[in-house]
PDB file of C-alpha atoms in Angstrom:
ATOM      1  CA  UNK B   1     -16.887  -4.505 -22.044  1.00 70.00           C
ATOM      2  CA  UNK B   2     -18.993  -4.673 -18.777  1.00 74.00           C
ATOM      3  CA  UNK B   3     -17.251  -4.256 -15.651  1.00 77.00           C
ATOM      4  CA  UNK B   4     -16.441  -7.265 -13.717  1.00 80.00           C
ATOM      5  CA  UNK B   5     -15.137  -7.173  -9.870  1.00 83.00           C
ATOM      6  CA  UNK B   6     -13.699  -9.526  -7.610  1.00 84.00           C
ATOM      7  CA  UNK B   7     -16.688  -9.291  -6.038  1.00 89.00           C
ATOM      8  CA  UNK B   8     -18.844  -9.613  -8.435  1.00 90.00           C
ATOM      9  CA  UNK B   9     -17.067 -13.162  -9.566  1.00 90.00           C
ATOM     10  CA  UNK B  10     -17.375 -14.201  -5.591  1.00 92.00           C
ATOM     11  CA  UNK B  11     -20.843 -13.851  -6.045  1.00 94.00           C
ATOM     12  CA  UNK B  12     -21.142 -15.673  -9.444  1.00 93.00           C
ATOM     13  CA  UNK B  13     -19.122 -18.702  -8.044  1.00 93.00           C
ATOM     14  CA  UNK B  14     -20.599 -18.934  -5.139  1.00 94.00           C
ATOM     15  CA  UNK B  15     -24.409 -18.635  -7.211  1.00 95.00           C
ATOM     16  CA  UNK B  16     -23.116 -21.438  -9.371  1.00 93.00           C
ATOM     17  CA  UNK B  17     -22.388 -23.764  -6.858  1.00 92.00           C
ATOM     18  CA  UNK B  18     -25.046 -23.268  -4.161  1.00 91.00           C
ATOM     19  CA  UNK B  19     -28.369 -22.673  -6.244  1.00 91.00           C
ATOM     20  CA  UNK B  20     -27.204 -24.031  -9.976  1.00 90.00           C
ATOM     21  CA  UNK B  21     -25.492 -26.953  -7.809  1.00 87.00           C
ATOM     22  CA  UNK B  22     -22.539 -26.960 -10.660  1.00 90.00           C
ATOM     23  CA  UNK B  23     -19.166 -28.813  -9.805  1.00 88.00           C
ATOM     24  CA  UNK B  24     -16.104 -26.747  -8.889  1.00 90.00           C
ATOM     25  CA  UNK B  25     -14.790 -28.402 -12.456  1.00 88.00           C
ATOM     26  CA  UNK B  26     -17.404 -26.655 -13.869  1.00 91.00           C
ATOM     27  CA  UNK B  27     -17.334 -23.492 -12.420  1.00 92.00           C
ATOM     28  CA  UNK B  28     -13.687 -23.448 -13.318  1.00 90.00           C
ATOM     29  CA  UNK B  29     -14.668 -23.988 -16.989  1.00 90.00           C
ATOM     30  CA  UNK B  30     -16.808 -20.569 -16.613  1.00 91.00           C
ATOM     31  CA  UNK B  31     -14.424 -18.540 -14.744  1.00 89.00           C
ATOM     32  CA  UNK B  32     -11.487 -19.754 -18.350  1.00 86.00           C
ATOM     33  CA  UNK B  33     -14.907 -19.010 -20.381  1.00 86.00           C
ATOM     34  CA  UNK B  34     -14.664 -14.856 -19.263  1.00 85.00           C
ATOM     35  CA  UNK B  35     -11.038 -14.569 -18.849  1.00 81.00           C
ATOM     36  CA  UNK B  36     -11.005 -15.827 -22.963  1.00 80.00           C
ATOM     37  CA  UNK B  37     -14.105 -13.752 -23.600  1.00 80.00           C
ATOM     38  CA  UNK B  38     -12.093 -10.678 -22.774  1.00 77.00           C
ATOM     39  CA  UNK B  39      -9.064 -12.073 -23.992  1.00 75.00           C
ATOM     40  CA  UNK B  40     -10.152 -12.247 -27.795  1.00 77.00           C
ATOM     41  CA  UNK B  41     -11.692  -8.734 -27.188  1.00 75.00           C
ATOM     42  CA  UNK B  42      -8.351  -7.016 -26.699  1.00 70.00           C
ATOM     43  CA  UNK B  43      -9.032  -6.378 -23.259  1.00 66.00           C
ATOM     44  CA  UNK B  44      -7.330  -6.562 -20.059  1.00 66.00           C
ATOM     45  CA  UNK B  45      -8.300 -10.006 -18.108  1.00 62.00           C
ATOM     46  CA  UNK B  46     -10.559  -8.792 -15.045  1.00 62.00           C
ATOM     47  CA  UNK B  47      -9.029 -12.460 -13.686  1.00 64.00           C
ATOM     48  CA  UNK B  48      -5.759 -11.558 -14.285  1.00 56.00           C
ATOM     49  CA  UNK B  49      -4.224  -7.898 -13.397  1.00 53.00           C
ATOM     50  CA  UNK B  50      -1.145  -6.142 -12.517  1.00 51.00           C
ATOM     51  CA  UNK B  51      -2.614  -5.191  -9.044  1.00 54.00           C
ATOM     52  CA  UNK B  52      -4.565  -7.943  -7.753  1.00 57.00           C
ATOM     53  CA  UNK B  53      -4.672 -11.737  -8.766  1.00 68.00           C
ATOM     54  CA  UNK B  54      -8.128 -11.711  -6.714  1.00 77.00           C
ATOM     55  CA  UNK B  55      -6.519 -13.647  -4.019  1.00 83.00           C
ATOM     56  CA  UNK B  56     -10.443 -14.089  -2.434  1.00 87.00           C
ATOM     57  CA  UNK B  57     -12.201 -15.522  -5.597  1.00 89.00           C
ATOM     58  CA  UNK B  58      -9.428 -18.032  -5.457  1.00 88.00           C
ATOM     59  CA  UNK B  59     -10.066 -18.741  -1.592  1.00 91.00           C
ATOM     60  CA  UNK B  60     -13.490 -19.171  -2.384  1.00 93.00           C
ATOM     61  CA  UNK B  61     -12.825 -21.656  -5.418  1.00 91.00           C
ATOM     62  CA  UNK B  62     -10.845 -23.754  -2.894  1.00 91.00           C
ATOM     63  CA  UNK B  63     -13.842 -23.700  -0.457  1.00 92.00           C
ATOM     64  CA  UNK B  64     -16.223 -24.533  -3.332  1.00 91.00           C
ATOM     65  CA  UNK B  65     -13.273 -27.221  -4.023  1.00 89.00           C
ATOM     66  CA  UNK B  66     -13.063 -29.074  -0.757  1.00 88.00           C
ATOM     67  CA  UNK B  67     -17.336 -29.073  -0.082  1.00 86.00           C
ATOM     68  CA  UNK B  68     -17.381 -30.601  -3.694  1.00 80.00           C
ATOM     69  CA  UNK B  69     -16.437 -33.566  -2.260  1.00 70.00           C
ATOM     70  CA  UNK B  70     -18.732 -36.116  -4.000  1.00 63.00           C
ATOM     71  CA  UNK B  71     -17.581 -39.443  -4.154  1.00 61.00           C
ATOM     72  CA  UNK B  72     -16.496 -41.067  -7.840  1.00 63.00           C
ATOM     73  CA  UNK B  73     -18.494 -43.745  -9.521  1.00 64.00           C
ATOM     74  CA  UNK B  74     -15.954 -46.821  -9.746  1.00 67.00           C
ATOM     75  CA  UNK B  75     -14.630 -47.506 -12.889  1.00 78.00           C
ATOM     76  CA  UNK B  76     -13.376 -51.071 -12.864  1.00 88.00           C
ATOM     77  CA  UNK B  77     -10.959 -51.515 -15.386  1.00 90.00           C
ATOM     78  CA  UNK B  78     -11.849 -54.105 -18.521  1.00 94.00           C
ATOM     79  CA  UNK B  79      -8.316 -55.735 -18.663  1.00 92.00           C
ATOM     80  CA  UNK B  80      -7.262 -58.588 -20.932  1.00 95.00           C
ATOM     81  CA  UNK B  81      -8.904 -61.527 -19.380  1.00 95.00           C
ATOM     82  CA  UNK B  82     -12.108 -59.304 -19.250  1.00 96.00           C
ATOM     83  CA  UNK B  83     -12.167 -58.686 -22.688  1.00 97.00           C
ATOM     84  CA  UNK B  84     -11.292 -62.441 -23.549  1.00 97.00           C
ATOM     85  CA  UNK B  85     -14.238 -63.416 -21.543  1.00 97.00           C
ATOM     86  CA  UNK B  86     -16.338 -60.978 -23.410  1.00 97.00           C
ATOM     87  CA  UNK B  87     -15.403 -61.965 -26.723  1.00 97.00           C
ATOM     88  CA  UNK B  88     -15.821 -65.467 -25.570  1.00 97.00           C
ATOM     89  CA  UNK B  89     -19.580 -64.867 -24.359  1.00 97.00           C
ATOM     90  CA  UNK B  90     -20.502 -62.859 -27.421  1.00 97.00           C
ATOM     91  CA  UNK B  91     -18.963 -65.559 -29.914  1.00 96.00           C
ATOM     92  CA  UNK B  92     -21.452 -68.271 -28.490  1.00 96.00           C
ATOM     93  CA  UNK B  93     -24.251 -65.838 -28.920  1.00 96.00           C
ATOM     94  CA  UNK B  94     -25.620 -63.006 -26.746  1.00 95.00           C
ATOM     95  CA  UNK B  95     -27.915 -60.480 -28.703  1.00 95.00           C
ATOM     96  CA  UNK B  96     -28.259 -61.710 -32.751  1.00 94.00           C
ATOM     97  CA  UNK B  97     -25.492 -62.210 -35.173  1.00 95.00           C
ATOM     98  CA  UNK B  98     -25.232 -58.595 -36.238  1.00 95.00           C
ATOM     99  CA  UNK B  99     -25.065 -56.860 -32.882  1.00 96.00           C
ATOM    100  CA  UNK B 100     -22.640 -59.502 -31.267  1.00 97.00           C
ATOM    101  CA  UNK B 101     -20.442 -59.074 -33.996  1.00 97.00           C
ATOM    102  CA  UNK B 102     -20.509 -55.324 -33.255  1.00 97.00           C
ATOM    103  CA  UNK B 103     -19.837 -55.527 -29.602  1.00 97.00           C
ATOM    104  CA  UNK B 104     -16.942 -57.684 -29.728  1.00 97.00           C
ATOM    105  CA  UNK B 105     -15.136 -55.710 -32.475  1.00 97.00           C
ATOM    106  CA  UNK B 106     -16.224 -52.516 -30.443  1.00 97.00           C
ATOM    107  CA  UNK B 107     -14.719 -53.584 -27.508  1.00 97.00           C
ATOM    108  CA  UNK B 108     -11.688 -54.868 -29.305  1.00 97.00           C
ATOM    109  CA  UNK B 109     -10.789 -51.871 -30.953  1.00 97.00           C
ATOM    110  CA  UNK B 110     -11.919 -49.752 -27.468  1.00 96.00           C
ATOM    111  CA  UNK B 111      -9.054 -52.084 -25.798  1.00 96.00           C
ATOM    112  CA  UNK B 112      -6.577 -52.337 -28.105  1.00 96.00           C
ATOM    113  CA  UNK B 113      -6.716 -48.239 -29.024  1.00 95.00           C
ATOM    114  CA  UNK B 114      -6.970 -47.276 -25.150  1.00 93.00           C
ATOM    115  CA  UNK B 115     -10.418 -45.257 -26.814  1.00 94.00           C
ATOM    116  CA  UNK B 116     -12.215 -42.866 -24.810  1.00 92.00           C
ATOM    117  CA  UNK B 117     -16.115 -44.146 -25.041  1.00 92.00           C
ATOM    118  CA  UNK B 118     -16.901 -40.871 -26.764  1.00 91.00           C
ATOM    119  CA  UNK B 119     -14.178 -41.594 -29.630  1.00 93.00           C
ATOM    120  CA  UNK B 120     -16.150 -44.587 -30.522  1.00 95.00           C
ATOM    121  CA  UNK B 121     -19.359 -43.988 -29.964  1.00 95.00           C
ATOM    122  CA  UNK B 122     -21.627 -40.955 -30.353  1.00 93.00           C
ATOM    123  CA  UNK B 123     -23.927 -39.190 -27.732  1.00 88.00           C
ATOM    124  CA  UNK B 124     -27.147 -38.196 -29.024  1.00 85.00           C
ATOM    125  CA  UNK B 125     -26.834 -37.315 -32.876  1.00 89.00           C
ATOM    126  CA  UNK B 126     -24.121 -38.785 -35.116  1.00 93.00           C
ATOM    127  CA  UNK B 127     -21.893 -36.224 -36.914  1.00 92.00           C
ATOM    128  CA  UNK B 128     -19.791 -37.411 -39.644  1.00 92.00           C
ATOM    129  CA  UNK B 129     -17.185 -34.589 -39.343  1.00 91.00           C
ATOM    130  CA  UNK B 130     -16.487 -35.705 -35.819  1.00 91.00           C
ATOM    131  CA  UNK B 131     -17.661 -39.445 -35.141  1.00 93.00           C
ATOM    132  CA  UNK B 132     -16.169 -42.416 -36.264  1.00 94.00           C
ATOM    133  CA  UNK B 133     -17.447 -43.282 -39.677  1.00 95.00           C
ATOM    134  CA  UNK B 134     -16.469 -46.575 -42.074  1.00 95.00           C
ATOM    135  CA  UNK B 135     -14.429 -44.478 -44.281  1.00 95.00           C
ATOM    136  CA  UNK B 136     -11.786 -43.834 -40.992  1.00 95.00           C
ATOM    137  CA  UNK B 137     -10.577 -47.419 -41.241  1.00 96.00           C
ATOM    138  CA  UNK B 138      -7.906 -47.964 -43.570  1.00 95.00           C
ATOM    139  CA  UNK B 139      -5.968 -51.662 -44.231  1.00 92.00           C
ATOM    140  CA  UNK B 140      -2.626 -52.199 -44.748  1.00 89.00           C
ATOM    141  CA  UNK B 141      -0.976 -55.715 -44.780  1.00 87.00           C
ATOM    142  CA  UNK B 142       0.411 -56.271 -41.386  1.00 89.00           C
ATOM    143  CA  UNK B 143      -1.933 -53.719 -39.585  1.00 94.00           C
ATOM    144  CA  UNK B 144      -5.259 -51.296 -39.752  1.00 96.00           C
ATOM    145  CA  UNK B 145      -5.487 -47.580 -39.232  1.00 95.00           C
ATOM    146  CA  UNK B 146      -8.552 -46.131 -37.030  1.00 95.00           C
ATOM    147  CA  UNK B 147      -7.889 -42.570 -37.857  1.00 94.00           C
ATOM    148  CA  UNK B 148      -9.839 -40.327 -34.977  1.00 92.00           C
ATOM    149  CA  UNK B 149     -11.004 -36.933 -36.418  1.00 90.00           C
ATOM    150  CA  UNK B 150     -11.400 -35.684 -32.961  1.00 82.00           C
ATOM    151  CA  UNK B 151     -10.288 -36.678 -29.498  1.00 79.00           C
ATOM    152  CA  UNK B 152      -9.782 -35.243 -26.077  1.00 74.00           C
ATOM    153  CA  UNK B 153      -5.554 -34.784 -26.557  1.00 70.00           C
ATOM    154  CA  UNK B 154      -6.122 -33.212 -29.940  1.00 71.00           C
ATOM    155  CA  UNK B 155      -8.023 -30.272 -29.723  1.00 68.00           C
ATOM    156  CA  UNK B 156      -6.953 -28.623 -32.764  1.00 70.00           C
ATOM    157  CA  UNK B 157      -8.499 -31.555 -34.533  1.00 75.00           C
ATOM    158  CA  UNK B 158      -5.013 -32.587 -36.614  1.00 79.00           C
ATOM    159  CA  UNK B 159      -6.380 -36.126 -36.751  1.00 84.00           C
ATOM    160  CA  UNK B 160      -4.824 -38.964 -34.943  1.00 90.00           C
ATOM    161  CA  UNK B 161      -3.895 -42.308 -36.571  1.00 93.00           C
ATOM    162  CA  UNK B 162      -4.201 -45.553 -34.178  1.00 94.00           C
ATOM    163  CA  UNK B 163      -2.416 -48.706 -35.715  1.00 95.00           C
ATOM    164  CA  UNK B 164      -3.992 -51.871 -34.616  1.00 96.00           C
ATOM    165  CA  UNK B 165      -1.892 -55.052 -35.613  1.00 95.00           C
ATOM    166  CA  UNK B 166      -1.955 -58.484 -36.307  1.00 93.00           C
ATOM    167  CA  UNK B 167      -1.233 -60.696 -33.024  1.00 91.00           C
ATOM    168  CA  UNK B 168      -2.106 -64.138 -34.231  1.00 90.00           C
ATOM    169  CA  UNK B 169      -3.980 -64.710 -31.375  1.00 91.00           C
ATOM    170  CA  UNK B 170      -7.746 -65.587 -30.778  1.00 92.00           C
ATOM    171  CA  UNK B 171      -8.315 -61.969 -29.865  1.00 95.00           C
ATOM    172  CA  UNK B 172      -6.660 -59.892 -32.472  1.00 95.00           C
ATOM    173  CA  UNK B 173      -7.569 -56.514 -33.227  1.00 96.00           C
ATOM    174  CA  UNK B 174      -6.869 -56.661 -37.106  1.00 95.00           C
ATOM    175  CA  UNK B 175      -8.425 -59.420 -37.904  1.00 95.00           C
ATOM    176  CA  UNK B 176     -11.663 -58.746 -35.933  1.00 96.00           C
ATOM    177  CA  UNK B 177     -11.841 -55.226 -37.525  1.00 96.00           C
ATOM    178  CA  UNK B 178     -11.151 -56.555 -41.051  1.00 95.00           C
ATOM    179  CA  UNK B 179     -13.955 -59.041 -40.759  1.00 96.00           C
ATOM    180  CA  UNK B 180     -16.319 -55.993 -39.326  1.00 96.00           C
ATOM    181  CA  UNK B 181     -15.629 -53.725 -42.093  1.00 96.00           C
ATOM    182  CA  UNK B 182     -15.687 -56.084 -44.525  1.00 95.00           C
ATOM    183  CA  UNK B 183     -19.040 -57.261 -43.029  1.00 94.00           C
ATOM    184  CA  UNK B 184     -20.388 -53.355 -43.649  1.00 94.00           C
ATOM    185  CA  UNK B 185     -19.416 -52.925 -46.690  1.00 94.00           C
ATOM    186  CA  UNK B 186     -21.319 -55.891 -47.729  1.00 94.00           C
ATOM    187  CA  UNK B 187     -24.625 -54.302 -45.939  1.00 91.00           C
ATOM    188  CA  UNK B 188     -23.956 -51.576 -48.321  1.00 93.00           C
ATOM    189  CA  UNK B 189     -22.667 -49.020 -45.712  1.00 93.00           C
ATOM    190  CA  UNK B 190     -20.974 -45.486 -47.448  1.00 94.00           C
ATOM    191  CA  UNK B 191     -17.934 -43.892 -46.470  1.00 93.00           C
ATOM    192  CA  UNK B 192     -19.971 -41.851 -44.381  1.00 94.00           C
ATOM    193  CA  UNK B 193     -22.192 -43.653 -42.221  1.00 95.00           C
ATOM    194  CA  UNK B 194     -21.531 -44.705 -38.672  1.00 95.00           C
ATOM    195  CA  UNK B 195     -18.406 -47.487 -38.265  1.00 96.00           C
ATOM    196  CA  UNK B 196     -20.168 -48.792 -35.175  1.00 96.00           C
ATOM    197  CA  UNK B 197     -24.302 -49.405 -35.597  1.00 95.00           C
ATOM    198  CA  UNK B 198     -26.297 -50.890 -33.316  1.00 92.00           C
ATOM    199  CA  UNK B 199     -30.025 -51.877 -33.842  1.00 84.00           C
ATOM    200  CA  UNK B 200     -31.664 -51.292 -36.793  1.00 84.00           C
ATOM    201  CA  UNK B 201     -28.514 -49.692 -37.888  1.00 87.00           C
ATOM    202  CA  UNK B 202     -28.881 -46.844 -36.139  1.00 93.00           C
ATOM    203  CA  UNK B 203     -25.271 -45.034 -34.740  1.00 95.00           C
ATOM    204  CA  UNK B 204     -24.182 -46.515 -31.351  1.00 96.00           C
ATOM    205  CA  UNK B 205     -24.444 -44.230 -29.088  1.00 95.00           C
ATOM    206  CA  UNK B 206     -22.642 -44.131 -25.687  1.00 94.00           C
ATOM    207  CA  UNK B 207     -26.052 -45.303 -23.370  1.00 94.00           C
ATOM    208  CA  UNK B 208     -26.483 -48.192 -25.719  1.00 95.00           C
ATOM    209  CA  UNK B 209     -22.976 -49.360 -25.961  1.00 96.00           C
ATOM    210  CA  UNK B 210     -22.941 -49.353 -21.861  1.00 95.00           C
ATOM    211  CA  UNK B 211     -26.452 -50.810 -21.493  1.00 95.00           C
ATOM    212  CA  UNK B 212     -25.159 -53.323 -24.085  1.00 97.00           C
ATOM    213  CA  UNK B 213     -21.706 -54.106 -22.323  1.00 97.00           C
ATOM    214  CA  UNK B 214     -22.975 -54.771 -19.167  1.00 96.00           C
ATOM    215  CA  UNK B 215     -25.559 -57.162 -20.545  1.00 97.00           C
ATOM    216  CA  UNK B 216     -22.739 -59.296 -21.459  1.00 97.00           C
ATOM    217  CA  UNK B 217     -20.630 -58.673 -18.173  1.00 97.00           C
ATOM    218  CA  UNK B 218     -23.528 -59.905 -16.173  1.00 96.00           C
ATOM    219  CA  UNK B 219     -23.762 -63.189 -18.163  1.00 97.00           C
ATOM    220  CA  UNK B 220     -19.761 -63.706 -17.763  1.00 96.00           C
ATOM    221  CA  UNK B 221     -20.558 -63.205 -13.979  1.00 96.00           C
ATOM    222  CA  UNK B 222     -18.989 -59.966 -13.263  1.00 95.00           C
ATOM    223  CA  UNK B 223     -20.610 -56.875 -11.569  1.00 93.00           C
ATOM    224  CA  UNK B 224     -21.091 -54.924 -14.479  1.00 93.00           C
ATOM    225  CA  UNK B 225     -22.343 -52.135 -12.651  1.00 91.00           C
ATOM    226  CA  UNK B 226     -18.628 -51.481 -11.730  1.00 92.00           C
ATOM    227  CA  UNK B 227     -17.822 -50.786 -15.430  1.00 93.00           C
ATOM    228  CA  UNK B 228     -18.264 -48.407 -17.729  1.00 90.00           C
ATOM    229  CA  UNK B 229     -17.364 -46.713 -20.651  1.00 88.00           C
ATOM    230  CA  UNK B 230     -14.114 -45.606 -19.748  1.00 87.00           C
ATOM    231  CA  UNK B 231     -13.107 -48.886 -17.938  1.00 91.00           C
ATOM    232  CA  UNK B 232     -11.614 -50.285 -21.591  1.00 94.00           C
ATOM    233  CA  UNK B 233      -8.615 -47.177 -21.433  1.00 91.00           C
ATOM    234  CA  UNK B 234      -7.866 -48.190 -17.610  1.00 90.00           C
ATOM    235  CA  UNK B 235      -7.985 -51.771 -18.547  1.00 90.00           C
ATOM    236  CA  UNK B 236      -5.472 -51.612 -21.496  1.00 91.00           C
ATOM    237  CA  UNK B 237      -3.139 -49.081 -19.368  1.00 89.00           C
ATOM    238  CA  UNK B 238      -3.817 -51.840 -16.426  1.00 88.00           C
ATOM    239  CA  UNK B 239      -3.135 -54.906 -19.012  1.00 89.00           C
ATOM    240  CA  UNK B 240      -0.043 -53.277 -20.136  1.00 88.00           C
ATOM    241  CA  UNK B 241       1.964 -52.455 -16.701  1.00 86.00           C
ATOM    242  CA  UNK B 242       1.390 -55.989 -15.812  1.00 85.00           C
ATOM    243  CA  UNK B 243       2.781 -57.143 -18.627  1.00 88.00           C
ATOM    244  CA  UNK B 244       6.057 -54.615 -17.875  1.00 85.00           C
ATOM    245  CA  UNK B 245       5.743 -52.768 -20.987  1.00 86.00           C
ATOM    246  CA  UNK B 246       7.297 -49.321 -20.659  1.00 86.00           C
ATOM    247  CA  UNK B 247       5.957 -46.131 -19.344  1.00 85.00           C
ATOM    248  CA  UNK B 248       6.294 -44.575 -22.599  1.00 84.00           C
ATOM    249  CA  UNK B 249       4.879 -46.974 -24.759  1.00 87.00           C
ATOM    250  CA  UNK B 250       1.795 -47.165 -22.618  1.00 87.00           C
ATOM    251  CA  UNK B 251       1.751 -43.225 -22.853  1.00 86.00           C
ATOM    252  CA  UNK B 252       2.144 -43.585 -26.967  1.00 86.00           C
ATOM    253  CA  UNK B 253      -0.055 -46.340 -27.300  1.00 88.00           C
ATOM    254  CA  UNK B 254      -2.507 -44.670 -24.870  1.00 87.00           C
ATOM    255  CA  UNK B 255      -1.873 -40.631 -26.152  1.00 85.00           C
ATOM    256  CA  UNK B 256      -1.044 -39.277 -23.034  1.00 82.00           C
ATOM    257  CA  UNK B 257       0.568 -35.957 -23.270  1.00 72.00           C
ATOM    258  CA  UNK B 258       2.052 -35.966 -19.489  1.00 65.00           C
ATOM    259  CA  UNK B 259       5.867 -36.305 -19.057  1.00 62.00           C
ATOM    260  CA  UNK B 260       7.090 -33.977 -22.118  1.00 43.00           C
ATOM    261  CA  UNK B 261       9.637 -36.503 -22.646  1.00 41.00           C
ATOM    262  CA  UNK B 262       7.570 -38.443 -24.582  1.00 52.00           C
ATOM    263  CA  UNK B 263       7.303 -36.541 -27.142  1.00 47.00           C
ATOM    264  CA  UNK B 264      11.011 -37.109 -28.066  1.00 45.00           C
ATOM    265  CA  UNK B 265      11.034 -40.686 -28.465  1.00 51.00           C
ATOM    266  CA  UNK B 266      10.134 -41.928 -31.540  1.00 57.00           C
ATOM    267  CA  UNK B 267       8.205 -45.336 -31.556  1.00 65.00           C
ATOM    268  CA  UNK B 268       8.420 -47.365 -35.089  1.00 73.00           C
ATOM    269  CA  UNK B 269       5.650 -49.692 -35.642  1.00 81.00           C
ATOM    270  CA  UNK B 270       7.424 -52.730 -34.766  1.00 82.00           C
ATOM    271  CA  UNK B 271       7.748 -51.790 -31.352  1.00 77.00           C
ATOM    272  CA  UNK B 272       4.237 -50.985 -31.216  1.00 84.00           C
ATOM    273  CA  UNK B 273       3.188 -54.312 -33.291  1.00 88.00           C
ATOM    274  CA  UNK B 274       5.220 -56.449 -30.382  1.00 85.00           C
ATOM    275  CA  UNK B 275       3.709 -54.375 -27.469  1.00 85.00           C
ATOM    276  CA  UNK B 276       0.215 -55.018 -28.995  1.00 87.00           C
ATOM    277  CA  UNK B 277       0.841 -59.009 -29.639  1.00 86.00           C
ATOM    278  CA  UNK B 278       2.172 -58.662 -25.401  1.00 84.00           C
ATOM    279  CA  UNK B 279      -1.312 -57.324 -24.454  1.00 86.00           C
ATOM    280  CA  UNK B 280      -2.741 -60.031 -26.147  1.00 86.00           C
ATOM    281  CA  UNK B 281      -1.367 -62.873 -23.914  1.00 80.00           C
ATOM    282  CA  UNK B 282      -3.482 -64.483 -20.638  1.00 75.00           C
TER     283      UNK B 282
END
């Protein structure tokens, strides 16, 4: 293994954030990237010894830290009576038939599910092993499984299984889904082609989706520049405090993995099924 100083990381940190103009997040990232490389080579951690815990590489991360002090895009949240207004707008008719019919149930399911933009749609490329494809949707009477083969709190890729119910309501997140899937199946979509598509059935990808959404929040009269697509998690996390739900069904219904406590409560359906229909109300 090469030999790596506290110095010589100094230097790479300071490289990476003054002439590659990375983010201290980033730089981070790297720093984890060689204390694993030497890690899974059965060799001591240069990062990490018995005689120094290179108390200067971690003054200069916390310089790098406060100068990286760019401001945050705002992220309004899409809460409720957002969404309701979207659905609204894209029932009367926004882009054609096909691709309103995709937005709304995209947007539905993003809400409902507290979904990461990246769990529903894809970046560049779609991958079947690890984007959302029509065979992930299964129906059951009273509810439908989204089952995500890959997501941000499940690294090990175990699969995670998000019930969305029936809320007999105008927005509901079953009955919209059904009536998508159904709709794909008809087009002749496989099990393994993209669940969301936009035009010319090509995969959604995240740019379109966004480009797409705020379309429709500028004709509902909202700055849609404010949104984006992370603002559907805030909004359902948002939605659901208002409506006094409990910390840790938000946190189950969302998949956080703060507050360990969590992880002891066990949350039937029903309780989910009655949180969802809450969510649901203006």
């Amino acid at each position: 293994m090469p030999p790596v100083s506290e110095l010589l990381l100094m230097n790479f940190a300071a490289h990476c954030h003054q002439q590659l103009k990375l983010r201290y997040s980033t730089i981070k990232l790297y720093l984890c990237g060689i204390r694993h490389f030497f890690l899974s080579s059965a060799v001591e951690c240069p990062l990490y010894t018995q005689n120094s815990n290179f108390a200067r590489l971690q003054l200069v991360m916390n310089g790098i830290k406060r100068m990286d002090g760019r401001p945050k895009l705002a992220r309004y949240p899409v809460t409720f009576p957002v969404l309701h207004a979207l659905c609204t707008r894209l029932r009367k008719g926004v882009f054609n038939i096909k691709l309103d019919r995709m937005m709304e149930t995209a947007c539905v399911v993003a809400f409902f599910g507290f979904l990461r933009c990246g769990e529903f749609t894809c970046m560049n490329s779609f991958d079947p092993t690890t984007n959302l494809c029509v065979s992930d949707i299964t129906r059951a009477d009273d509810h439908t499984i989204l089952s995500l083969k890959t997501s941000k709190t499940d690294p090990f890729r175990k699969g995670v299984h998000i019930r969305l119910f029936c809320t007999s309501k105008s927005v509901c997140p079953k009955c919209i889904l059904d009536k998508y899937i159904s709709t794909r199946y008809r087009e002749g979509a496989t099990s393994t082609d993209a669940l969301f598509v936009a035009t010319n059935g090509q995969p959604l990808t995240r740019n379109v989706f966004i480009g797409m959404l705020r379309q429709v929040l500028s004709l509902c009269g909202f700055e849609s520049h404010l949104f984006n697509g992370h603002s559907f998690r805030i909004g359902a996390a948002t939605s659901a405090a208002s409506k006094h739900i409990e910390d840790h069904l938000i946190k189950t219904m969302g998949r956080w993995s703060s507050d360990s406590y969590c992880r002891y409560i066990r949350t039937s359906k029903e309780v989910l099924h009655s949180a969802q229909k809450c969510l649901s109300d203006l």
